[in-house]
Coordinates of N, CA, C and O in Angstrom, one line a residue:
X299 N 74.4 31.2 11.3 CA 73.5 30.3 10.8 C 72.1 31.0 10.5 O 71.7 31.8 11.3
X300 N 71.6 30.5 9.3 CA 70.3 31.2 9.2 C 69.2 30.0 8.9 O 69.4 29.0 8.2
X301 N 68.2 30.5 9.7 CA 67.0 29.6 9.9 C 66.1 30.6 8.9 O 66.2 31.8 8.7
X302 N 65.3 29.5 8.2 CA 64.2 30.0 7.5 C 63.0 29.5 8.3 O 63.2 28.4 8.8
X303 N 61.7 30.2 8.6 CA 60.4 29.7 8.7 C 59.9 29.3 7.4 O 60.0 30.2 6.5
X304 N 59.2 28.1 7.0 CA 58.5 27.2 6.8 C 57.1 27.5 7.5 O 57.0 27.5 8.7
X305 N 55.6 27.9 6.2 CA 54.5 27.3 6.8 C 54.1 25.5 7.1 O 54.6 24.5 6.6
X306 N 53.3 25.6 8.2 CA 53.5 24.3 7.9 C 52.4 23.2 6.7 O 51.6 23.6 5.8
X307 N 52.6 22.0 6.9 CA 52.0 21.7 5.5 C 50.6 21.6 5.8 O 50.5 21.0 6.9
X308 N 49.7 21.9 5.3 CA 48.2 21.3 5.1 C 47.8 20.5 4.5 O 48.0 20.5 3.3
X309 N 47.0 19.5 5.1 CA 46.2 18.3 4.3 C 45.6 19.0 3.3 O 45.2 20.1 3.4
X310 N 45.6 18.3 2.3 CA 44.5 18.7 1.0 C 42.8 18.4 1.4 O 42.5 17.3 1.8
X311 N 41.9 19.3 1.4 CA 40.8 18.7 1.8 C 40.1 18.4 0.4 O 40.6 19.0 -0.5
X312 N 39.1 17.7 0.1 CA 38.6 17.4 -1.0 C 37.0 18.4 -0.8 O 36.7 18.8 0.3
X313 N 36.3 18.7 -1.9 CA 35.8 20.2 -1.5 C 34.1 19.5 -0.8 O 33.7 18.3 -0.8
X314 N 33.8 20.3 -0.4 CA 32.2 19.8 0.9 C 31.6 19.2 0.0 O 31.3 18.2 0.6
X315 N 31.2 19.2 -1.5 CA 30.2 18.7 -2.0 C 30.8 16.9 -2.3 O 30.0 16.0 -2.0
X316 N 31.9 16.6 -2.8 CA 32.1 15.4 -2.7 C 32.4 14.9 -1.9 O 32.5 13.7 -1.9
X317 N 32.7 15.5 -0.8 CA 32.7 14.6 1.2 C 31.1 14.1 1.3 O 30.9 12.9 1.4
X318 N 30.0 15.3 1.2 CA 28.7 15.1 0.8 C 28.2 13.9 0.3 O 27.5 13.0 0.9
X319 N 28.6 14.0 -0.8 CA 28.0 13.0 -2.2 C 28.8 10.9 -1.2 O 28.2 9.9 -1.1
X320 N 30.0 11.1 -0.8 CA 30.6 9.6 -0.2 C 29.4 9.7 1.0 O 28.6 8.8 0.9
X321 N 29.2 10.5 2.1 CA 28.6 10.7 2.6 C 27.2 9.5 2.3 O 27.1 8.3 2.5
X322 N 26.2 10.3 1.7 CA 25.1 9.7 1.0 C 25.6 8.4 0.1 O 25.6 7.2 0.4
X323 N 25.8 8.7 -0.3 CA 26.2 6.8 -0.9 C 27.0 5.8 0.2 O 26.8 4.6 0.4
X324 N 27.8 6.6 0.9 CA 28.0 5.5 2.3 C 26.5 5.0 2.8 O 26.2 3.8 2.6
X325 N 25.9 5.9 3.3 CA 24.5 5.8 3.9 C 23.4 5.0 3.2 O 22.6 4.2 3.7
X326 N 23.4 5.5 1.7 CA 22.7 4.5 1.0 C 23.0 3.0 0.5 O 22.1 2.3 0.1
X327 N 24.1 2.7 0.6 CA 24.3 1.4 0.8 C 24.3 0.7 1.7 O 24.1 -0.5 1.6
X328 N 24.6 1.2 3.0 CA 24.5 0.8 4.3 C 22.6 0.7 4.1 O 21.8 -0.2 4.4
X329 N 22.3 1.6 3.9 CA 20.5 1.1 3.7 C 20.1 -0.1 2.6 O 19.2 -1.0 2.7
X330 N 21.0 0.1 1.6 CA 20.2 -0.9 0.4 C 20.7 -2.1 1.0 O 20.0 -3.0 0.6
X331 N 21.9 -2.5 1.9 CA 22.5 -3.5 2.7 C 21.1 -4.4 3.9 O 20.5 -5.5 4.0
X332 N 21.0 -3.0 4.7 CA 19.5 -3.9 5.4 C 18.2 -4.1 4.9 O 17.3 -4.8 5.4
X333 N 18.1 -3.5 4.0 CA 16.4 -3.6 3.5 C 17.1 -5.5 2.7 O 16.6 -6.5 3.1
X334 N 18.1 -5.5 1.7 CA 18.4 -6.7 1.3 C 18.3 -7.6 2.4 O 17.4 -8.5 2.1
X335 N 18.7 -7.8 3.7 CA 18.9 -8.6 4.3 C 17.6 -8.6 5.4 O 17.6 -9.6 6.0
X336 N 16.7 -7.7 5.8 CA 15.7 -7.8 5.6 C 14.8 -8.6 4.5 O 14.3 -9.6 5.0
X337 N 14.5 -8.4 3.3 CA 13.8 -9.0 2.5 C 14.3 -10.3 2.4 O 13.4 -11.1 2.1
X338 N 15.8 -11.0 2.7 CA 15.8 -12.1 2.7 C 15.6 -13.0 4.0 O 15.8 -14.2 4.0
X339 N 15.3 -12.5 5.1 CA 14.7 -13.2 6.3 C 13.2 -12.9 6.1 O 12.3 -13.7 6.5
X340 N 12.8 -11.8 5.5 CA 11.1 -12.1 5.4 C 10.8 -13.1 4.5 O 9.7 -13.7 4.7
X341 N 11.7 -13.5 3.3 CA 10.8 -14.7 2.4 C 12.1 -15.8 2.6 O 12.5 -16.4 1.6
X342 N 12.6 -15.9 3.9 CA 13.2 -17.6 4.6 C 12.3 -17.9 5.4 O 12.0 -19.1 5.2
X343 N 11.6 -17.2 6.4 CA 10.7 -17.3 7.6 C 9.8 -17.4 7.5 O 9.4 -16.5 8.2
X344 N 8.5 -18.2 6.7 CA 7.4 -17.9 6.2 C 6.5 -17.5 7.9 O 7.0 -17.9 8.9
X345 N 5.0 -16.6 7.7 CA 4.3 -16.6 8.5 C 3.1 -17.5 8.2 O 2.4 -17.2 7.3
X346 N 3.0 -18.8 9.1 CA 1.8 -20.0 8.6 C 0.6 -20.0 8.9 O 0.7 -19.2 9.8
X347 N -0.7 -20.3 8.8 CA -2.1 -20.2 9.4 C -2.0 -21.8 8.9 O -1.4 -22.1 7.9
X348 N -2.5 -22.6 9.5 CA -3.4 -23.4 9.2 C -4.6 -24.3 9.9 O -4.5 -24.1 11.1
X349 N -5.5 -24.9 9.6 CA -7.1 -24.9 10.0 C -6.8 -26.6 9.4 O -6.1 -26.9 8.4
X350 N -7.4 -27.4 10.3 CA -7.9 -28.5 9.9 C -8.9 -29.3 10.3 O -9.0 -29.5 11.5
X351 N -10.2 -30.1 9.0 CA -10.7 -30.6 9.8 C -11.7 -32.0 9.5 O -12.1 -31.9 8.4
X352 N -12.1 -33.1 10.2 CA -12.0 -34.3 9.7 C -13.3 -34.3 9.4 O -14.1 -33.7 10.2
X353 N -13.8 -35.1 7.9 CA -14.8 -35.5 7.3 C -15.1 -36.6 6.9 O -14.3 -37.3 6.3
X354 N -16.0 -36.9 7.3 CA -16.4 -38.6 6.8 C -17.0 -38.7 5.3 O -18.0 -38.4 4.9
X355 N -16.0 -39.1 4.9 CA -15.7 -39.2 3.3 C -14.5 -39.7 2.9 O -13.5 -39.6 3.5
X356 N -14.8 -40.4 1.7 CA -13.8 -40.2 1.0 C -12.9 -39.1 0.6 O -13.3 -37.9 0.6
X357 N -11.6 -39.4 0.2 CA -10.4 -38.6 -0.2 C -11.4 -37.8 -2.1 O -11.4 -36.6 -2.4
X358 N -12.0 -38.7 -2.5 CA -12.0 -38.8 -4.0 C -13.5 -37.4 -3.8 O -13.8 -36.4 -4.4
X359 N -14.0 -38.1 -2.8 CA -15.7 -36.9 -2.3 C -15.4 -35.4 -1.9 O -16.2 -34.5 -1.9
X360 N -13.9 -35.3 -1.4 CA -13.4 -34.4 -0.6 C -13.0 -33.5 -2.2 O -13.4 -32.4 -2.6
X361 N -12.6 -34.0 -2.6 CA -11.4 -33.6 -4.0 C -12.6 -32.7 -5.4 O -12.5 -31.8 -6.2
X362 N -13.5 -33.9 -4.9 CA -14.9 -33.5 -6.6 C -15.3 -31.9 -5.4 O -15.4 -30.8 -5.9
X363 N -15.5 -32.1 -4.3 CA -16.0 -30.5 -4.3 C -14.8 -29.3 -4.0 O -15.0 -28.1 -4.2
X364 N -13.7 -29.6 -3.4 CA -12.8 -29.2 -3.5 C -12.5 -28.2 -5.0 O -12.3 -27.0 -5.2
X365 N -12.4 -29.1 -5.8 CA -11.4 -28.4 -7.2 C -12.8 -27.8 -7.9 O -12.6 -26.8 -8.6
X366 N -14.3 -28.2 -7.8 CA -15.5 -27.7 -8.7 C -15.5 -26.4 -8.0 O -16.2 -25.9 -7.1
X367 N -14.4 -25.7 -8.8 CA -14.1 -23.9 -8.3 C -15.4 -23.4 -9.2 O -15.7 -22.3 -8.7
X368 N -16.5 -23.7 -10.3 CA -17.4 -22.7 -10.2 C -18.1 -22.8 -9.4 O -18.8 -21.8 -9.3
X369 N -18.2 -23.8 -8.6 CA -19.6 -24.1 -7.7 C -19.0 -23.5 -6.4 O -19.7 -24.0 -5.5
X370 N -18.4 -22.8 -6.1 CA -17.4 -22.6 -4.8 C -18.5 -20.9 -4.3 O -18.3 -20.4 -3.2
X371 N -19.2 -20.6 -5.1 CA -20.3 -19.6 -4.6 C -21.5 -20.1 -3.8 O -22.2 -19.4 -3.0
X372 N -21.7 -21.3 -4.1 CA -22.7 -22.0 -3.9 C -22.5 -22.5 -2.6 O -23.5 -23.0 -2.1
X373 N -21.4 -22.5 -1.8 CA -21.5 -22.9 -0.6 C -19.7 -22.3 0.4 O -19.0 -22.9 1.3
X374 N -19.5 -21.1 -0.1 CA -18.1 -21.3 0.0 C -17.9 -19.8 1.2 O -18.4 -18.9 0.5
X375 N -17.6 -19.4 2.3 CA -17.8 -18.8 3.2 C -16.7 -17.6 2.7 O -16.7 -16.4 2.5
X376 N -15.9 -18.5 2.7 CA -14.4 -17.1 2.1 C -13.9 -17.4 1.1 O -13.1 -16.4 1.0
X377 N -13.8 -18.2 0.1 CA -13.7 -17.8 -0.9 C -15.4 -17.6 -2.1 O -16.1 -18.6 -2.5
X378 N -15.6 -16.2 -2.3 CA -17.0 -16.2 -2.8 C -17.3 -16.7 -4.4 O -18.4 -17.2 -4.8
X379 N -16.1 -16.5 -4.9 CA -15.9 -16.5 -6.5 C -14.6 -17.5 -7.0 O -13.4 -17.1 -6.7
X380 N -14.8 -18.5 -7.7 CA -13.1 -18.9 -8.0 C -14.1 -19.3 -9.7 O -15.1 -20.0 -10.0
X381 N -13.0 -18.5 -10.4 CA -12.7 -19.2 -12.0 C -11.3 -19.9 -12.7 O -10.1 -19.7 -12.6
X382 N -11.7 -20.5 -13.2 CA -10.4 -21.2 -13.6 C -10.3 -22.9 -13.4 O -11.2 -23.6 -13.0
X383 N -9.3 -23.3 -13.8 CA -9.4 -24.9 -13.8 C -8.3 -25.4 -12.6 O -7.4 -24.5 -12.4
X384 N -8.2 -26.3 -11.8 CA -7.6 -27.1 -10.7 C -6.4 -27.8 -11.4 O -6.2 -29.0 -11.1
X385 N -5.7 -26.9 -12.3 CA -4.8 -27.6 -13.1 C -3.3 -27.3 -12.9 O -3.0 -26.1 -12.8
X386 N -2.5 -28.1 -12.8 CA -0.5 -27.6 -12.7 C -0.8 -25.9 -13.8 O -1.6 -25.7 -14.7
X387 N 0.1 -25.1 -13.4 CA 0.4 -24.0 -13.9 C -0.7 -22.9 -14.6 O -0.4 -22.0 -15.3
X388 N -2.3 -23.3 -14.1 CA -3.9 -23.0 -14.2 C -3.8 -21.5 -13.8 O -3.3 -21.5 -12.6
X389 N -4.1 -20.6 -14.2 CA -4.1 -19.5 -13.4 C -6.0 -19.5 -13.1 O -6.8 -19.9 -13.9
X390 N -6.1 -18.8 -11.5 CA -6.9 -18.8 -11.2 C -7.0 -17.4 -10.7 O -6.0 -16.7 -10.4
X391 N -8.5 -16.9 -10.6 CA -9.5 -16.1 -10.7 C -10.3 -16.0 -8.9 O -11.4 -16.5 -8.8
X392 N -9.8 -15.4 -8.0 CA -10.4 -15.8 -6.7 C -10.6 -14.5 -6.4 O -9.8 -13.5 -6.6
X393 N -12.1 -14.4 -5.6 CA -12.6 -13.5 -4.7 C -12.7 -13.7 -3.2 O -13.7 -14.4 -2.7
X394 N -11.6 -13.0 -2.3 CA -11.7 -13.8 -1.2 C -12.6 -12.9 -0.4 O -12.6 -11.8 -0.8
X395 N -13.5 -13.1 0.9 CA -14.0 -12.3 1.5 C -13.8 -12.7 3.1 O -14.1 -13.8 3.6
X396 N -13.3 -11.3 3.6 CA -13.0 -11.3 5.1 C -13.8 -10.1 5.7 O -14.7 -9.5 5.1
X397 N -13.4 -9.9 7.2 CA -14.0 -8.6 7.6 C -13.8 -7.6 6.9 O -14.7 -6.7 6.7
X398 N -12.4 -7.5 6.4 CA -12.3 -6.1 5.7 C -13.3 -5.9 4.3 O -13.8 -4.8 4.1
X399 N -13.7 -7.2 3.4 CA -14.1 -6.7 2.4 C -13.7 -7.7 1.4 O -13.0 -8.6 1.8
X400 N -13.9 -7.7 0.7 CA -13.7 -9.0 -1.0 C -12.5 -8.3 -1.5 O -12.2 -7.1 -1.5
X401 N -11.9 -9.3 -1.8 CA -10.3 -9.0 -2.5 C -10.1 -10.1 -3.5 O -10.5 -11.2 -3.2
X402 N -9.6 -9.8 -4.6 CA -9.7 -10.7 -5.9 C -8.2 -11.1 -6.0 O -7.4 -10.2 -6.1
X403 N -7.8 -12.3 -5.8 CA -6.4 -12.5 -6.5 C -6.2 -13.2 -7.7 O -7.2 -13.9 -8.0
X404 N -5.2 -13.4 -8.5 CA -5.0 -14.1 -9.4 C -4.2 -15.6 -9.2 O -3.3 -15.6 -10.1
X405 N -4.1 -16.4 -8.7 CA -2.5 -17.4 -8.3 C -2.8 -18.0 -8.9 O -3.9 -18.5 -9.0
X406 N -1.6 -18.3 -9.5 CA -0.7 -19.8 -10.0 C -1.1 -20.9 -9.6 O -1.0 -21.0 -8.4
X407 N -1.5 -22.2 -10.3 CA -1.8 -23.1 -9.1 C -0.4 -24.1 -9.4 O 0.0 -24.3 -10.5
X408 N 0.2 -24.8 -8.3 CA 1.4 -24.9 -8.4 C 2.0 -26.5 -8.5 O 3.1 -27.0 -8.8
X409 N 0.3 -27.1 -7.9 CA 0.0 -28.5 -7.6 C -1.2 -29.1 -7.5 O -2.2 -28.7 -6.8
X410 N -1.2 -30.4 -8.4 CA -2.7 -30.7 -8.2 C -2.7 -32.4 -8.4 O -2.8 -32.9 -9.5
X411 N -2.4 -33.5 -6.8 CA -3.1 -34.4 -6.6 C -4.2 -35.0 -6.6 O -4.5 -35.4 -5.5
X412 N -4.7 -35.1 -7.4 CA -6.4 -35.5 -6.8 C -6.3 -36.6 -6.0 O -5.5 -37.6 -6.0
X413 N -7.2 -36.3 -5.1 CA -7.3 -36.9 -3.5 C -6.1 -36.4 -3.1 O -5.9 -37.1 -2.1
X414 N -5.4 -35.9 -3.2 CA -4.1 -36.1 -2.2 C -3.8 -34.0 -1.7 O -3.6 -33.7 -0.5
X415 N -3.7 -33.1 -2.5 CA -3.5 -32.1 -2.4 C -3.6 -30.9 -3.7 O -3.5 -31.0 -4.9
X416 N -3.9 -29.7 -3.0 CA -4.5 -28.6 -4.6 C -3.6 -27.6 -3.7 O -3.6 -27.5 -2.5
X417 N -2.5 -26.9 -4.8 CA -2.0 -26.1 -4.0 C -1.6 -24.9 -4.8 O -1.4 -25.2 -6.0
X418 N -1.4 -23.7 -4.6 CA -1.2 -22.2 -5.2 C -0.6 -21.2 -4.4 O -0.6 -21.0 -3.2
X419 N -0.1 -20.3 -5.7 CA 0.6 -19.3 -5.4 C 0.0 -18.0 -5.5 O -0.6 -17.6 -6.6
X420 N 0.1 -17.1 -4.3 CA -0.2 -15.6 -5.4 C 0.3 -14.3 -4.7 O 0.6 -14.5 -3.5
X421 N 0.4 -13.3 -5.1 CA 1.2 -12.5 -4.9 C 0.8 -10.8 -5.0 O 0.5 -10.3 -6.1
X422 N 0.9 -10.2 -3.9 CA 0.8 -8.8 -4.4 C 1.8 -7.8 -4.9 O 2.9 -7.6 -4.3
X423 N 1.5 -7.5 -5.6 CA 2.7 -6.8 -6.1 C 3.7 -7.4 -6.8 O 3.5 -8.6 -7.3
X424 N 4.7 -7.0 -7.1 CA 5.6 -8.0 -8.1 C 6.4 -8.9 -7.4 O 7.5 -9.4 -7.9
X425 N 6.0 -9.4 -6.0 CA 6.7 -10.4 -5.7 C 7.8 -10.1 -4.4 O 8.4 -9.0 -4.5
X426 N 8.1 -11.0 -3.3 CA 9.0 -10.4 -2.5 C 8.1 -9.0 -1.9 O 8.9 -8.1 -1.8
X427 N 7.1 -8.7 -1.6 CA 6.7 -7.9 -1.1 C 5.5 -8.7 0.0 O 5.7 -8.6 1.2
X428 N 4.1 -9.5 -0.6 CA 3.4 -10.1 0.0 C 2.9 -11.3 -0.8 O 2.0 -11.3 -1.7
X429 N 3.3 -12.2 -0.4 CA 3.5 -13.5 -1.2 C 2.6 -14.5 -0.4 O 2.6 -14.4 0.8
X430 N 1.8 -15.4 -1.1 CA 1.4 -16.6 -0.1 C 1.0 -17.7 -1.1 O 0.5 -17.7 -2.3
X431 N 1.4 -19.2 -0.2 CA 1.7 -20.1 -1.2 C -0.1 -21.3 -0.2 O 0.0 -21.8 0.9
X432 N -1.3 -21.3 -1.0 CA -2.1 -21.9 -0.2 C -2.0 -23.8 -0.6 O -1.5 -24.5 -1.5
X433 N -2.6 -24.1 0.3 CA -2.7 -25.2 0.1 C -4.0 -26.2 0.9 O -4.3 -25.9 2.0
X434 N -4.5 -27.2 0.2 CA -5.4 -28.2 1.1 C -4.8 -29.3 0.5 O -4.6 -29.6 -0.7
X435 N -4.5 -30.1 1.7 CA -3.8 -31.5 1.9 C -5.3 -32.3 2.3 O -6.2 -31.7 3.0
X436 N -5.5 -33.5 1.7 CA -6.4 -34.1 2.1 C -5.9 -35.3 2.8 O -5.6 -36.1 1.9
X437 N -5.7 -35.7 3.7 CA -5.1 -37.6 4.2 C -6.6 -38.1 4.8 O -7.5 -37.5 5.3
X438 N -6.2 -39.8 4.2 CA -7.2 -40.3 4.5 C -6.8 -40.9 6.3 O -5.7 -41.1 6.9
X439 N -7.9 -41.0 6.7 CA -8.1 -41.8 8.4 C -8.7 -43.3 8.1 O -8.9 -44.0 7.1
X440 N -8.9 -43.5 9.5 CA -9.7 -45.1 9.6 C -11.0 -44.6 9.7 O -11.2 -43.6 10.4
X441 N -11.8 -45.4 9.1 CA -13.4 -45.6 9.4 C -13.7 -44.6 8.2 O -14.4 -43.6 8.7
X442 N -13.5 -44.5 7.1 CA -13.7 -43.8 5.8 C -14.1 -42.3 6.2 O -15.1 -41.7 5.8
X443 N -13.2 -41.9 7.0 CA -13.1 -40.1 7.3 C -11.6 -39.8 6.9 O -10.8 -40.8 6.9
X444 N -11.2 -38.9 6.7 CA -10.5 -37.7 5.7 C -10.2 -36.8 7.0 O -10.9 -36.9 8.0
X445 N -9.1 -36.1 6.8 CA -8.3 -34.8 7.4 C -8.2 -33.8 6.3 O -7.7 -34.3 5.3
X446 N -8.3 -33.0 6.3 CA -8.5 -31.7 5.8 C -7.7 -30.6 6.2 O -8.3 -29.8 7.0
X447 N -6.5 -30.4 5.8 CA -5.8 -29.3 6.3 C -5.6 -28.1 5.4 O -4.8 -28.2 4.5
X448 N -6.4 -27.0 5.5 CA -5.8 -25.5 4.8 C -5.0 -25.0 5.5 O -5.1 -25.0 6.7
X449 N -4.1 -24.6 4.9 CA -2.8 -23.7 5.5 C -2.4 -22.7 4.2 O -2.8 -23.0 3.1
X450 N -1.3 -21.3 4.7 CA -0.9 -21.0 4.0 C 0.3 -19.9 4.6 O 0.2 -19.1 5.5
X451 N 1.6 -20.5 3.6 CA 3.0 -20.0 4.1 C 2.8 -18.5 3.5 O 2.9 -18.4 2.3
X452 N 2.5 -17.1 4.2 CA 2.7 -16.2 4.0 C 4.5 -15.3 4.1 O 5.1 -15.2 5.1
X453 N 5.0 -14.9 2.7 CA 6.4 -14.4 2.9 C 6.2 -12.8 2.6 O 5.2 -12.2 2.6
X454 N 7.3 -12.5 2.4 CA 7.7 -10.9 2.4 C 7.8 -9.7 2.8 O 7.8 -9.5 4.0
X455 N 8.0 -8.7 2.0 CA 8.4 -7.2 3.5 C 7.2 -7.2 3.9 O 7.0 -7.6 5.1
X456 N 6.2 -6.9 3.2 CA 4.9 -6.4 3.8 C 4.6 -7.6 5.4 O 4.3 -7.2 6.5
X457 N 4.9 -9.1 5.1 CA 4.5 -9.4 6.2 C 4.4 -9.2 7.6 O 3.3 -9.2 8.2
X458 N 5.5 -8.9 8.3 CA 5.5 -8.9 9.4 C 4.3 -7.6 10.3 O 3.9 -7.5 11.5
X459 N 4.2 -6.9 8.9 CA 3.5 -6.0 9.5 C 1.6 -6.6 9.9 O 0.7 -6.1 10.6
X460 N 1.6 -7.7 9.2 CA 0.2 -7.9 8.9 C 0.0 -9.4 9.8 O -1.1 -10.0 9.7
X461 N 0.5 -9.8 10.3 CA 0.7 -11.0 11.0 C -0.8 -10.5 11.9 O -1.8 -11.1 11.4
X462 N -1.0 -9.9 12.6 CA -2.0 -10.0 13.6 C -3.4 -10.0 13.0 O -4.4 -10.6 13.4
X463 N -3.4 -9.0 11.5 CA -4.5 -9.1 10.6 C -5.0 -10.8 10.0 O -6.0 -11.4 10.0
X464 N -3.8 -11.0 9.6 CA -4.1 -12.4 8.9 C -4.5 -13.7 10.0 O -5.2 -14.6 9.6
X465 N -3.9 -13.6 11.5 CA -4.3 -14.6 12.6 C -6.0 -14.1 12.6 O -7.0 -14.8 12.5
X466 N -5.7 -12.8 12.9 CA -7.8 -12.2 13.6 C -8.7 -12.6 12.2 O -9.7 -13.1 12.5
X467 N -8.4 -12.4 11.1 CA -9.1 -11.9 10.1 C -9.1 -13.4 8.8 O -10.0 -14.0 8.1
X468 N -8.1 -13.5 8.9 CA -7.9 -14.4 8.0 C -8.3 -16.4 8.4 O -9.0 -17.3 7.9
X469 N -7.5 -16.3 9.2 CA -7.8 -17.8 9.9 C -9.0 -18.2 10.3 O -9.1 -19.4 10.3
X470 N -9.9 -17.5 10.7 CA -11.1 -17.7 10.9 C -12.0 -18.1 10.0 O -13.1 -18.6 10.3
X471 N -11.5 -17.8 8.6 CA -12.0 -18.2 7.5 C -11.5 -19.2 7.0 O -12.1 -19.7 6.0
X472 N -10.7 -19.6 7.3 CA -10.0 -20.7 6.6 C -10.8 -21.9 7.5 O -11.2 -23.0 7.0
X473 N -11.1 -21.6 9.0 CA -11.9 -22.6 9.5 C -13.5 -22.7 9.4 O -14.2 -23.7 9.6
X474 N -13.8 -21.5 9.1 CA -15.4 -21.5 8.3 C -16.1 -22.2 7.1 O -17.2 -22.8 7.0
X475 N -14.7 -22.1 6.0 CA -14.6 -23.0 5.1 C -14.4 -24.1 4.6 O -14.8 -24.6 3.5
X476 N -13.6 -25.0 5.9 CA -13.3 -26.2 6.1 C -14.6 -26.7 6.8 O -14.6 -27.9 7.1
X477 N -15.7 -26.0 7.1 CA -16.5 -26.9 8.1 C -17.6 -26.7 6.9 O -18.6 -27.4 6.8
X478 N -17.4 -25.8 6.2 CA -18.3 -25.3 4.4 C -18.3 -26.8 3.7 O -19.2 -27.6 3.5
X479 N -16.9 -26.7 3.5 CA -16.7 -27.7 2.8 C -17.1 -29.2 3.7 O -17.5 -30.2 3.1
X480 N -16.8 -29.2 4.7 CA -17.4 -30.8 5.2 C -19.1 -31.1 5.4 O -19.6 -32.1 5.9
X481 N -19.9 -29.7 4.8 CA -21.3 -29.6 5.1 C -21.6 -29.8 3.7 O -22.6 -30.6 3.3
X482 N -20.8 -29.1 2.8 CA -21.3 -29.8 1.3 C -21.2 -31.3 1.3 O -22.1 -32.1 1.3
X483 N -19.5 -31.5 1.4 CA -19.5 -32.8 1.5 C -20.8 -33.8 1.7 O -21.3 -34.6 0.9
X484 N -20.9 -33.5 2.9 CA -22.6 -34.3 3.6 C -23.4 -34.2 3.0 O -23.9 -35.3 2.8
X485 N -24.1 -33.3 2.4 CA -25.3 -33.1 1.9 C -24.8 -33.6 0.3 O -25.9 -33.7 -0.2
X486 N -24.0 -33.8 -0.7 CA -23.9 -34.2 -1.6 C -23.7 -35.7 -1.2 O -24.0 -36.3 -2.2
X487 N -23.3 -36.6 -0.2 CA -23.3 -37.8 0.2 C -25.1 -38.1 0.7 O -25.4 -39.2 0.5
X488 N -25.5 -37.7 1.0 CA -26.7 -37.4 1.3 C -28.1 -37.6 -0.1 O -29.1 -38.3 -0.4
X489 N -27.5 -37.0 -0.4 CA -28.7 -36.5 -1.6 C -28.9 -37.6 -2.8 O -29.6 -37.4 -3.7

């Protein structure tokens, strides 16, 4: 009997650069996977501020100095500058000023109750990055005083990083403003 040796068989390997190349695209979609799923729990989860505070006034007294955005220099703590009209789909014109410094945005305004609520959008960047949707709710109380609530649902990647900036820096202004606004109020009830 005669035996032959036989090498034995080898897997084919496919050559380093396209093990490589699955490699990186494994990895890059496993990345474009969490940043997706990231960006969609930063704009489900908004980050909120809100400031409120009661004025003896009317809803209608609250609203005339509220929306008279040119007059908003004349008495306005954080926001220094607003152009534009208090109108559904109005783009406005705002200069806001915090510790850091004046920052201008442009937002959408998104809602406009008179007496009841003025509300807007605006956005850095193209969106899904650092987003905030503001708002003042006016409800009326007993004894012809008003509640005054500013708030504003902050979304996107950039957030989470800025949460401590916008509590220290930001909110503080939103309650400087609200007490701006309930001193104009007075002094135009006044006058």
């Amino acid at each position: 009997m005669t035996m032959t040796a036989t090498a034995p068989e080898t897997a084919v390997r496919p050559p380093r650069n396209r093990l490589r190349r699955r490699r990186l695209l494994a990895a890059l979609g496993v990345f474009l996977v969490l940043l997706t799923t990231y960006t969609i729990w930063t704009n489900a989860r908004p980050y909120t501020l809100k400031a409120s505070i009661e004025i003896e006034a009317t809803p209608e007294e609250v609203w005339q100095v509220l929306t008279d955005l040119p007059s908003y220099h004349e008495w306005n703590p954080f926001i220094v500058s607003a152009k534009g009209t208090a109108e559904k789909d109005a783009t406005l014109r705002l200069v806001m000023h915090d510790d850091t410094g004046n920052t201008t945005f442009t937002p959408t305004v998104l809602a406009t109750e008179p007496g009841r609520e003025l509300r807007w959008t605006g956005r850095v960047g193209p969106g899904l990055i650092f987003d905030g949707e503001h708002r003042f709710r006016i409800d009326p109380l007993e004894g012809g005083r008003v509640r005054v609530t500013q708030s504003e649902d902050f979304t996107g990647v950039a957030v989470p990083f800025y949460r401590g900036t916008l509590h220290d820096n930001t909110l503080p202004q939103f309650k400087a403003m609200n007490q701006a606004l309930a001193d104009r109020v007075a002094a135009l009830r006044s006058s």
